[in-house]
């Protein structure tokens, strides 16, 4: 049946719509941190639908909220008052840390970043954007135009002029050998030099931890140092929290808070986990920025009653059960366990990350050369062992991505680490 579905998929869907595994999976249901395929095989899920299943599969509180809302009204558009949307916007505005915040809901992270770019370029009257190397911000025309990862950027055409900045990847590039403080200083000097050669940009957009880029991150404080340079020139800072938001990094509720000595970003985007699988994205910005557009706009499917009900229930569960703290505790144990394994596997260049956002970079042993074939082999071996993980990274996609639901317990973390250990050892 799966082969039949694969044939039908290939007959009607684009060739560039990626599928994992040599024999792609059809997932039919899930519960907690586990999912099942059409053949009845059970897997421990360490990727959560690309970080969207933030709390757990089939979380009763969320499914109940969705079911009850569906029995009342599912959708009305933003042309009418929407109580669940207002309630979730109030919660997010307060949690954002942005003063006098306004919230606009979308259906995805791509659309959220699109909106942030529209706001920044309109507010600043500039179409120049600073972005990070190895970055990813979505699939739309404008988001692709600021993506600093060639594997996810199918065209160089763009409505924006994009300038790429050093700093998103700590252990590669011309500053990799420096100490953290010297690395930050060198990146700041490079930014200042870049700004001396261009017309004033509208904004810098940056993921606090690069998601598709392989869960890479700069030293804490880099974006705070960038912010000082940007603020002096009136340039906005957009924090892309699509993958880092809602406590995934464990240490902070938002990724920007690791760089927050100068206050919150001017604009922040979010998506993925807030709906626990429901399609929610959005933008938070200061009122003067959010309100700078001088024409009418709506969002037909952004902020629908049913997705907002899911978001409210999911956010309440996440906060009431301190899943951020759980990500810190269980994620800390998991990353140390994986580092101990990786020390014995020459193909693992680095295990990095924080909380339940962990990257394992695979290279040809003794070199910095990417080895996407070996990374793919580990992905397959983990699946055979009953574990689903992701992959990503620049340099030809040679990083494995580990991002389970934030309710992961210690026993499940150990089980997943043991499967990953066997998968990594199998490639030697």
CSV table of C-alpha atoms in Angstrom, one decimal:
chain,number,residue,atom,x,y,z
A,1,UNK,CA,0.0,0.0,0.0
A,2,UNK,CA,2.9,2.4,0.8
A,3,UNK,CA,4.4,1.7,-2.6
A,4,UNK,CA,1.1,2.5,-4.3
A,5,UNK,CA,0.8,5.7,-2.3
A,6,UNK,CA,4.4,6.7,-3.2
A,7,UNK,CA,3.6,6.2,-6.9
A,8,UNK,CA,0.5,8.3,-6.6
A,9,UNK,CA,2.5,11.0,-4.8
A,10,UNK,CA,5.1,11.1,-7.5
A,11,UNK,CA,2.4,11.3,-10.2
A,12,UNK,CA,0.7,14.4,-8.9
A,13,UNK,CA,3.2,16.3,-6.6
A,14,UNK,CA,6.4,18.2,-7.5
A,15,UNK,CA,9.7,16.4,-7.9
A,16,UNK,CA,11.3,18.9,-5.5
A,17,UNK,CA,8.9,18.0,-2.7
A,18,UNK,CA,11.4,16.2,-0.5
A,19,UNK,CA,10.7,12.8,1.1
A,20,UNK,CA,12.8,11.2,3.8
A,21,UNK,CA,14.2,7.6,3.5
A,22,UNK,CA,14.8,5.3,0.6
A,23,UNK,CA,11.3,3.8,1.4
A,24,UNK,CA,9.3,6.8,2.5
A,25,UNK,CA,7.0,6.4,5.5
A,26,UNK,CA,3.3,7.1,5.8
A,27,UNK,CA,2.6,8.0,9.4
A,28,UNK,CA,-0.9,7.2,10.5
A,29,UNK,CA,-1.2,8.2,14.1
A,30,UNK,CA,0.8,9.3,17.2
A,31,UNK,CA,0.6,9.5,20.9
A,32,UNK,CA,3.0,11.2,23.3
A,33,UNK,CA,6.5,11.0,21.8
A,34,UNK,CA,5.7,8.1,19.5
A,35,UNK,CA,4.2,7.7,16.0
A,36,UNK,CA,3.1,4.6,14.0
A,37,UNK,CA,3.4,4.0,10.3
A,38,UNK,CA,0.9,2.3,7.9
A,39,UNK,CA,2.5,-1.1,8.5
A,40,UNK,CA,2.0,-0.8,12.3
A,41,UNK,CA,5.7,0.0,13.1
A,42,UNK,CA,6.2,2.2,16.2
A,43,UNK,CA,8.8,4.9,16.3
A,44,UNK,CA,10.2,7.2,18.9
A,45,UNK,CA,9.8,10.7,17.3
A,46,UNK,CA,12.8,12.9,17.7
A,47,UNK,CA,11.8,15.4,15.0
A,48,UNK,CA,8.1,16.2,15.7
A,49,UNK,CA,7.0,17.1,12.1
A,50,UNK,CA,9.9,19.5,11.8
A,51,UNK,CA,9.6,20.9,15.3
A,52,UNK,CA,5.9,21.4,15.0
A,53,UNK,CA,4.7,18.9,17.6
A,54,UNK,CA,6.0,21.0,20.4
A,55,UNK,CA,4.3,19.3,23.4
A,56,UNK,CA,3.2,15.8,22.4
A,57,UNK,CA,1.3,13.9,19.8
A,58,UNK,CA,-2.5,13.7,20.4
A,59,UNK,CA,-2.2,15.9,23.5
A,60,UNK,CA,-5.7,15.6,25.1
A,61,UNK,CA,-5.8,19.2,26.1
A,62,UNK,CA,-5.2,20.4,22.5
A,63,UNK,CA,-7.4,17.8,20.8
A,64,UNK,CA,-10.2,18.6,23.2
A,65,UNK,CA,-9.9,22.4,22.5
A,66,UNK,CA,-9.8,21.7,18.7
A,67,UNK,CA,-12.8,19.4,18.9
A,68,UNK,CA,-14.9,21.8,21.0
A,69,UNK,CA,-14.1,24.8,18.8
A,70,UNK,CA,-14.8,22.8,15.6
A,71,UNK,CA,-18.3,22.2,17.0
A,72,UNK,CA,-18.9,25.9,17.3
A,73,UNK,CA,-17.2,27.7,14.4
A,74,UNK,CA,-14.0,26.9,12.6
A,75,UNK,CA,-13.3,30.0,10.6
A,76,UNK,CA,-14.6,33.5,9.9
A,77,UNK,CA,-11.5,35.5,8.7
A,78,UNK,CA,-10.1,38.6,10.3
A,79,UNK,CA,-13.0,40.7,9.0
A,80,UNK,CA,-14.8,39.8,12.2
A,81,UNK,CA,-13.9,40.0,15.9
A,82,UNK,CA,-12.3,36.7,17.0
A,83,UNK,CA,-12.1,36.1,20.8
A,84,UNK,CA,-9.6,33.2,20.7
A,85,UNK,CA,-7.3,35.3,18.4
A,86,UNK,CA,-7.4,38.3,20.7
A,87,UNK,CA,-6.7,36.1,23.7
A,88,UNK,CA,-3.7,34.4,22.1
A,89,UNK,CA,-2.4,37.7,20.8
A,90,UNK,CA,-2.6,39.1,24.4
A,91,UNK,CA,-0.6,36.2,25.7
A,92,UNK,CA,2.1,36.4,23.0
A,93,UNK,CA,2.4,40.2,23.3
A,94,UNK,CA,3.1,39.8,27.0
A,95,UNK,CA,5.5,36.9,26.5
A,96,UNK,CA,7.4,38.7,23.7
A,97,UNK,CA,9.0,41.3,25.9
A,98,UNK,CA,8.4,43.9,23.1
A,99,UNK,CA,6.9,47.1,24.5
A,100,UNK,CA,3.5,48.2,23.1
A,101,UNK,CA,3.5,45.0,21.1
A,102,UNK,CA,1.1,44.2,18.3
A,103,UNK,CA,0.6,40.7,16.9
A,104,UNK,CA,-0.4,39.5,13.4
A,105,UNK,CA,-1.2,35.9,12.8
A,106,UNK,CA,-0.3,34.0,9.7
A,107,UNK,CA,-0.5,30.3,8.6
A,108,UNK,CA,3.2,29.5,8.5
A,109,UNK,CA,6.7,30.7,9.4
A,110,UNK,CA,7.4,31.5,5.8
A,111,UNK,CA,4.4,33.9,5.7
A,112,UNK,CA,5.4,35.3,9.1
A,113,UNK,CA,8.9,36.2,7.8
A,114,UNK,CA,7.4,37.5,4.6
A,115,UNK,CA,5.3,39.9,6.7
A,116,UNK,CA,8.3,40.9,8.8
A,117,UNK,CA,10.2,41.8,5.7
A,118,UNK,CA,7.2,43.8,4.4
A,119,UNK,CA,7.0,45.7,7.7
A,120,UNK,CA,10.8,46.4,7.9
A,121,UNK,CA,11.2,47.6,4.4
A,122,UNK,CA,8.1,49.8,4.5
A,123,UNK,CA,9.0,51.3,7.9
A,124,UNK,CA,12.6,52.0,6.8
A,125,UNK,CA,11.9,52.8,3.1
A,126,UNK,CA,14.7,50.4,2.1
A,127,UNK,CA,14.8,47.1,0.3
A,128,UNK,CA,18.2,46.1,1.6
A,129,UNK,CA,18.2,43.3,4.1
A,130,UNK,CA,21.1,41.9,6.2
A,131,UNK,CA,20.9,38.1,6.7
A,132,UNK,CA,23.2,35.5,8.1
A,133,UNK,CA,25.2,33.0,6.1
A,134,UNK,CA,23.8,29.5,6.4
A,135,UNK,CA,20.4,30.9,7.2
A,136,UNK,CA,16.9,29.7,6.2
A,137,UNK,CA,13.7,31.8,6.5
A,138,UNK,CA,11.1,30.1,4.3
A,139,UNK,CA,9.9,29.0,0.9
A,140,UNK,CA,8.3,32.2,-0.5
A,141,UNK,CA,9.9,34.4,-3.1
A,142,UNK,CA,11.1,37.0,-0.7
A,143,UNK,CA,12.1,34.5,2.0
A,144,UNK,CA,14.1,32.4,-0.5
A,145,UNK,CA,15.8,35.7,-1.5
A,146,UNK,CA,17.3,36.1,2.0
A,147,UNK,CA,18.2,32.5,2.6
A,148,UNK,CA,21.9,32.0,3.0
A,149,UNK,CA,21.9,28.3,2.3
A,150,UNK,CA,22.2,27.3,-1.4
A,151,UNK,CA,20.5,24.0,-0.9
A,152,UNK,CA,17.2,25.8,0.0
A,153,UNK,CA,17.5,28.7,-2.4
A,154,UNK,CA,16.3,27.7,-5.9
A,155,UNK,CA,16.6,31.2,-7.5
A,156,UNK,CA,18.9,34.2,-7.1
A,157,UNK,CA,16.1,36.5,-8.3
A,158,UNK,CA,14.6,38.6,-5.4
A,159,UNK,CA,12.7,41.8,-4.7
A,160,UNK,CA,15.3,42.5,-2.0
A,161,UNK,CA,19.0,43.3,-2.0
A,162,UNK,CA,20.5,40.9,0.5
A,163,UNK,CA,23.9,41.2,2.2
A,164,UNK,CA,25.2,38.2,4.1
A,165,UNK,CA,26.9,38.7,7.5
A,166,UNK,CA,29.4,36.5,9.4
A,167,UNK,CA,28.5,34.9,12.7
A,168,UNK,CA,25.8,32.3,12.5
A,169,UNK,CA,28.1,29.3,12.5
A,170,UNK,CA,30.6,29.3,15.4
A,171,UNK,CA,32.9,26.5,14.2
A,172,UNK,CA,33.4,27.2,10.5
A,173,UNK,CA,34.6,30.2,8.5
A,174,UNK,CA,37.4,32.7,8.9
A,175,UNK,CA,36.8,33.4,12.6
A,176,UNK,CA,36.3,29.9,13.8
A,177,UNK,CA,39.7,29.6,15.6
A,178,UNK,CA,39.1,32.7,17.7
A,179,UNK,CA,37.8,32.8,21.3
A,180,UNK,CA,34.2,33.6,21.8
A,181,UNK,CA,34.9,37.2,22.7
A,182,UNK,CA,37.3,37.7,19.8
A,183,UNK,CA,34.8,35.9,17.5
A,184,UNK,CA,32.1,38.4,18.4
A,185,UNK,CA,34.5,41.4,18.0
A,186,UNK,CA,35.6,40.2,14.6
A,187,UNK,CA,32.0,39.7,13.4
A,188,UNK,CA,31.0,43.2,14.7
A,189,UNK,CA,34.0,44.7,12.9
A,190,UNK,CA,33.0,42.9,9.7
A,191,UNK,CA,29.4,44.2,10.1
A,192,UNK,CA,30.6,47.8,10.5
A,193,UNK,CA,32.8,47.5,7.5
A,194,UNK,CA,29.9,46.1,5.4
A,195,UNK,CA,27.6,48.9,6.5
A,196,UNK,CA,30.3,51.4,5.4
A,197,UNK,CA,29.9,50.2,1.8
A,198,UNK,CA,26.1,50.0,1.3
A,199,UNK,CA,23.0,52.1,1.5
A,200,UNK,CA,21.3,51.9,4.9
A,201,UNK,CA,19.6,48.5,5.2
A,202,UNK,CA,16.1,48.0,6.5
A,203,UNK,CA,16.8,45.2,9.0
A,204,UNK,CA,19.0,42.3,10.0
A,205,UNK,CA,17.0,39.0,10.1
A,206,UNK,CA,18.6,36.2,12.1
A,207,UNK,CA,17.7,32.9,13.7
A,208,UNK,CA,19.1,32.7,17.2
A,209,UNK,CA,19.8,29.1,16.4
A,210,UNK,CA,19.9,28.2,12.7
A,211,UNK,CA,17.3,25.5,12.2
A,212,UNK,CA,17.6,24.1,8.6
A,213,UNK,CA,21.3,25.2,8.8
A,214,UNK,CA,21.9,22.3,11.2
A,215,UNK,CA,21.2,23.8,14.7
A,216,UNK,CA,24.2,26.0,14.5
A,217,UNK,CA,24.5,29.1,16.7
A,218,UNK,CA,26.9,32.0,17.5
A,219,UNK,CA,28.3,32.7,20.9
A,220,UNK,CA,25.7,34.2,23.3
A,221,UNK,CA,25.8,37.9,23.0
A,222,UNK,CA,26.6,38.2,19.3
A,223,UNK,CA,23.2,39.6,18.3
A,224,UNK,CA,23.3,41.9,21.3
A,225,UNK,CA,26.6,43.3,20.0
A,226,UNK,CA,25.1,43.5,16.5
A,227,UNK,CA,22.1,45.3,17.9
A,228,UNK,CA,24.2,48.2,19.3
A,229,UNK,CA,25.7,48.7,15.8
A,230,UNK,CA,22.3,48.5,14.2
A,231,UNK,CA,20.5,50.7,16.7
A,232,UNK,CA,23.0,53.5,16.2
A,233,UNK,CA,22.0,53.5,12.5
A,234,UNK,CA,18.3,53.0,12.9
A,235,UNK,CA,18.4,49.5,11.4
A,236,UNK,CA,15.8,47.0,12.7
A,237,UNK,CA,16.5,43.6,14.2
A,238,UNK,CA,14.2,40.8,13.2
A,239,UNK,CA,14.5,37.6,15.4
A,240,UNK,CA,13.3,34.6,13.5
A,241,UNK,CA,12.0,32.4,16.3
A,242,UNK,CA,10.1,30.0,14.1
A,243,UNK,CA,12.2,27.0,15.4
A,244,UNK,CA,13.6,28.4,18.7
A,245,UNK,CA,10.5,29.8,20.3
A,246,UNK,CA,8.3,28.5,23.2
A,247,UNK,CA,11.2,27.3,25.4
A,248,UNK,CA,12.8,24.8,23.0
A,249,UNK,CA,16.3,25.9,23.9
A,250,UNK,CA,15.6,25.2,27.5
A,251,UNK,CA,17.6,28.1,28.9
A,252,UNK,CA,15.3,30.8,27.5
A,253,UNK,CA,11.7,31.0,26.4
A,254,UNK,CA,12.9,32.8,23.2
A,255,UNK,CA,16.2,32.3,21.5
A,256,UNK,CA,16.9,36.1,21.3
A,257,UNK,CA,17.1,36.1,25.1
A,258,UNK,CA,20.6,34.6,24.9
A,259,UNK,CA,21.5,37.9,23.2
A,260,UNK,CA,19.1,40.2,25.1
A,261,UNK,CA,21.2,42.6,27.1
A,262,UNK,CA,20.0,45.5,24.9
A,263,UNK,CA,16.3,44.5,25.1
A,264,UNK,CA,14.1,42.6,22.8
A,265,UNK,CA,14.1,42.7,19.0
A,266,UNK,CA,12.1,45.2,17.0
A,267,UNK,CA,10.3,42.4,15.2
A,268,UNK,CA,9.9,38.8,16.1
A,269,UNK,CA,8.4,36.0,14.1
A,270,UNK,CA,7.1,32.6,15.4
A,271,UNK,CA,5.4,29.5,14.0
A,272,UNK,CA,5.8,25.7,14.2
A,273,UNK,CA,5.4,24.6,17.8
A,274,UNK,CA,2.8,27.0,19.1
A,275,UNK,CA,-0.1,25.1,17.5
A,276,UNK,CA,1.3,21.6,18.3
A,277,UNK,CA,0.8,20.7,14.6
A,278,UNK,CA,-1.9,23.2,13.7
A,279,UNK,CA,-0.9,25.9,11.2
A,280,UNK,CA,-0.1,29.0,13.2
A,281,UNK,CA,2.6,31.6,12.4
A,282,UNK,CA,2.9,35.2,13.3
A,283,UNK,CA,4.7,38.4,13.8
A,284,UNK,CA,5.2,40.5,16.9
A,285,UNK,CA,6.4,44.1,16.6
A,286,UNK,CA,6.3,47.5,18.3
A,287,UNK,CA,3.0,49.3,17.4
A,288,UNK,CA,4.8,52.0,15.4
A,289,UNK,CA,6.3,49.3,13.1
A,290,UNK,CA,3.3,47.1,12.8
A,291,UNK,CA,1.0,50.0,12.1
A,292,UNK,CA,3.3,51.6,9.4
A,293,UNK,CA,1.5,50.0,6.5
A,294,UNK,CA,-0.7,52.6,4.7
A,295,UNK,CA,-3.1,50.3,2.9
A,296,UNK,CA,-5.8,47.8,3.9
A,297,UNK,CA,-4.9,44.2,4.6
A,298,UNK,CA,-6.5,41.1,6.1
A,299,UNK,CA,-5.5,37.5,6.7
A,300,UNK,CA,-8.1,35.0,5.4
A,301,UNK,CA,-6.7,32.0,7.2
A,302,UNK,CA,-4.4,33.6,9.8
A,303,UNK,CA,-5.8,33.4,13.3
A,304,UNK,CA,-8.7,31.1,12.6
A,305,UNK,CA,-10.8,30.2,15.6
A,306,UNK,CA,-9.8,26.5,15.5
A,307,UNK,CA,-6.0,27.2,15.3
A,308,UNK,CA,-6.2,29.8,18.0
A,309,UNK,CA,-8.0,27.4,20.3
A,310,UNK,CA,-5.2,24.9,19.7
A,311,UNK,CA,-2.5,27.6,20.3
A,312,UNK,CA,-4.1,28.7,23.6
A,313,UNK,CA,-4.5,25.1,24.9
A,314,UNK,CA,-1.0,24.2,23.8
A,315,UNK,CA,0.6,27.4,25.3
A,316,UNK,CA,-1.2,26.8,28.6
A,317,UNK,CA,0.0,23.2,28.8
A,318,UNK,CA,3.5,24.2,27.9
A,319,UNK,CA,3.7,26.9,30.7
A,320,UNK,CA,1.8,24.9,33.4
A,321,UNK,CA,4.0,21.9,33.0
A,322,UNK,CA,7.3,23.9,32.7
A,323,UNK,CA,8.2,22.2,29.4
A,324,UNK,CA,11.0,24.8,29.0
A,325,UNK,CA,12.6,23.5,32.2
A,326,UNK,CA,12.1,20.0,31.0
A,327,UNK,CA,13.9,20.8,27.7
A,328,UNK,CA,16.7,22.2,29.8
A,329,UNK,CA,17.0,19.2,32.1
A,330,UNK,CA,16.3,16.3,29.7
A,331,UNK,CA,18.0,18.0,26.7
A,332,UNK,CA,21.1,18.6,28.8
A,333,UNK,CA,21.3,14.9,29.6
A,334,UNK,CA,20.7,13.9,26.0
A,335,UNK,CA,23.3,16.2,24.5
A,336,UNK,CA,26.0,15.0,27.0
A,337,UNK,CA,25.1,11.4,26.2
A,338,UNK,CA,25.4,12.0,22.5
A,339,UNK,CA,28.7,13.8,22.9
A,340,UNK,CA,30.1,10.8,24.8
A,341,UNK,CA,29.0,8.6,21.9
A,342,UNK,CA,30.3,11.0,19.3
A,343,UNK,CA,33.8,11.0,20.9
A,344,UNK,CA,34.2,7.4,19.7
A,345,UNK,CA,32.9,7.9,16.2
A,346,UNK,CA,35.4,9.7,13.9
A,347,UNK,CA,32.7,10.7,11.4
A,348,UNK,CA,31.1,13.0,13.9
A,349,UNK,CA,32.7,16.4,13.7
A,350,UNK,CA,30.6,18.1,16.3
A,351,UNK,CA,27.5,17.6,18.6
A,352,UNK,CA,26.0,21.1,19.3
A,353,UNK,CA,22.8,22.7,20.5
A,354,UNK,CA,20.9,23.5,23.6
A,355,UNK,CA,17.8,22.2,25.2
A,356,UNK,CA,15.9,19.8,22.9
A,357,UNK,CA,17.5,21.3,19.8
A,358,UNK,CA,20.6,19.2,19.0
A,359,UNK,CA,22.7,19.0,15.9
A,360,UNK,CA,25.1,16.2,15.0
A,361,UNK,CA,27.5,17.1,12.1
A,362,UNK,CA,28.8,14.3,10.0
A,363,UNK,CA,32.0,14.8,8.0
A,364,UNK,CA,34.6,12.6,6.4
A,365,UNK,CA,36.8,11.5,9.3
A,366,UNK,CA,39.7,13.8,10.2
A,367,UNK,CA,38.4,16.6,7.9
A,368,UNK,CA,35.8,19.3,7.7
A,369,UNK,CA,34.5,18.0,4.4
A,370,UNK,CA,30.7,17.3,4.5
A,371,UNK,CA,29.6,13.7,4.1
A,372,UNK,CA,25.9,13.8,3.2
A,373,UNK,CA,25.8,10.1,2.1
A,374,UNK,CA,27.0,9.0,5.6
A,375,UNK,CA,24.5,11.4,7.2
A,376,UNK,CA,21.7,9.8,5.1
A,377,UNK,CA,22.9,6.4,6.1
A,378,UNK,CA,22.7,7.3,9.8
A,379,UNK,CA,19.1,8.6,9.2
A,380,UNK,CA,18.2,5.3,7.7
A,381,UNK,CA,19.8,3.2,10.4
A,382,UNK,CA,18.0,5.2,13.1
A,383,UNK,CA,14.7,4.6,11.4
A,384,UNK,CA,15.5,0.8,11.3
A,385,UNK,CA,16.1,1.0,15.0
A,386,UNK,CA,12.8,2.7,15.6
A,387,UNK,CA,13.8,6.4,15.8
A,388,UNK,CA,12.9,9.3,13.6
A,389,UNK,CA,15.3,12.2,13.3
A,390,UNK,CA,15.9,15.0,10.8
A,391,UNK,CA,18.7,16.3,8.8
A,392,UNK,CA,19.9,19.7,7.6
A,393,UNK,CA,22.9,22.0,7.5
A,394,UNK,CA,24.9,23.9,5.0
A,395,UNK,CA,27.8,22.2,3.2
A,396,UNK,CA,25.6,19.7,1.4
A,397,UNK,CA,23.2,18.7,4.2
A,398,UNK,CA,25.5,16.7,6.5
A,399,UNK,CA,24.0,17.4,9.9
A,400,UNK,CA,21.5,15.3,11.8
A,401,UNK,CA,18.8,17.2,13.7
A,402,UNK,CA,17.3,16.0,17.0
A,403,UNK,CA,14.3,17.9,18.2
A,404,UNK,CA,11.8,15.8,20.2
A,405,UNK,CA,8.5,17.1,21.7
A,406,UNK,CA,9.4,19.1,24.8
A,407,UNK,CA,7.6,16.6,27.1
A,408,UNK,CA,10.3,14.0,26.4
A,409,UNK,CA,11.2,12.0,29.6
A,410,UNK,CA,14.5,10.7,30.7
A,411,UNK,CA,13.8,7.1,29.8
A,412,UNK,CA,12.8,8.1,26.3
A,413,UNK,CA,15.9,10.3,25.9
A,414,UNK,CA,18.0,7.3,26.9
A,415,UNK,CA,16.2,5.0,24.5
A,416,UNK,CA,16.7,7.4,21.6
A,417,UNK,CA,20.3,8.0,22.5
A,418,UNK,CA,20.9,4.2,22.5
A,419,UNK,CA,19.3,3.9,19.0
A,420,UNK,CA,21.4,6.8,17.7
A,421,UNK,CA,24.5,5.3,19.2
A,422,UNK,CA,23.9,2.1,17.3
A,423,UNK,CA,23.2,4.0,14.1
A,424,UNK,CA,26.3,6.1,14.4
A,425,UNK,CA,28.5,3.1,15.2
A,426,UNK,CA,27.0,1.2,12.2
A,427,UNK,CA,28.7,3.7,9.8
A,428,UNK,CA,32.2,2.9,11.0
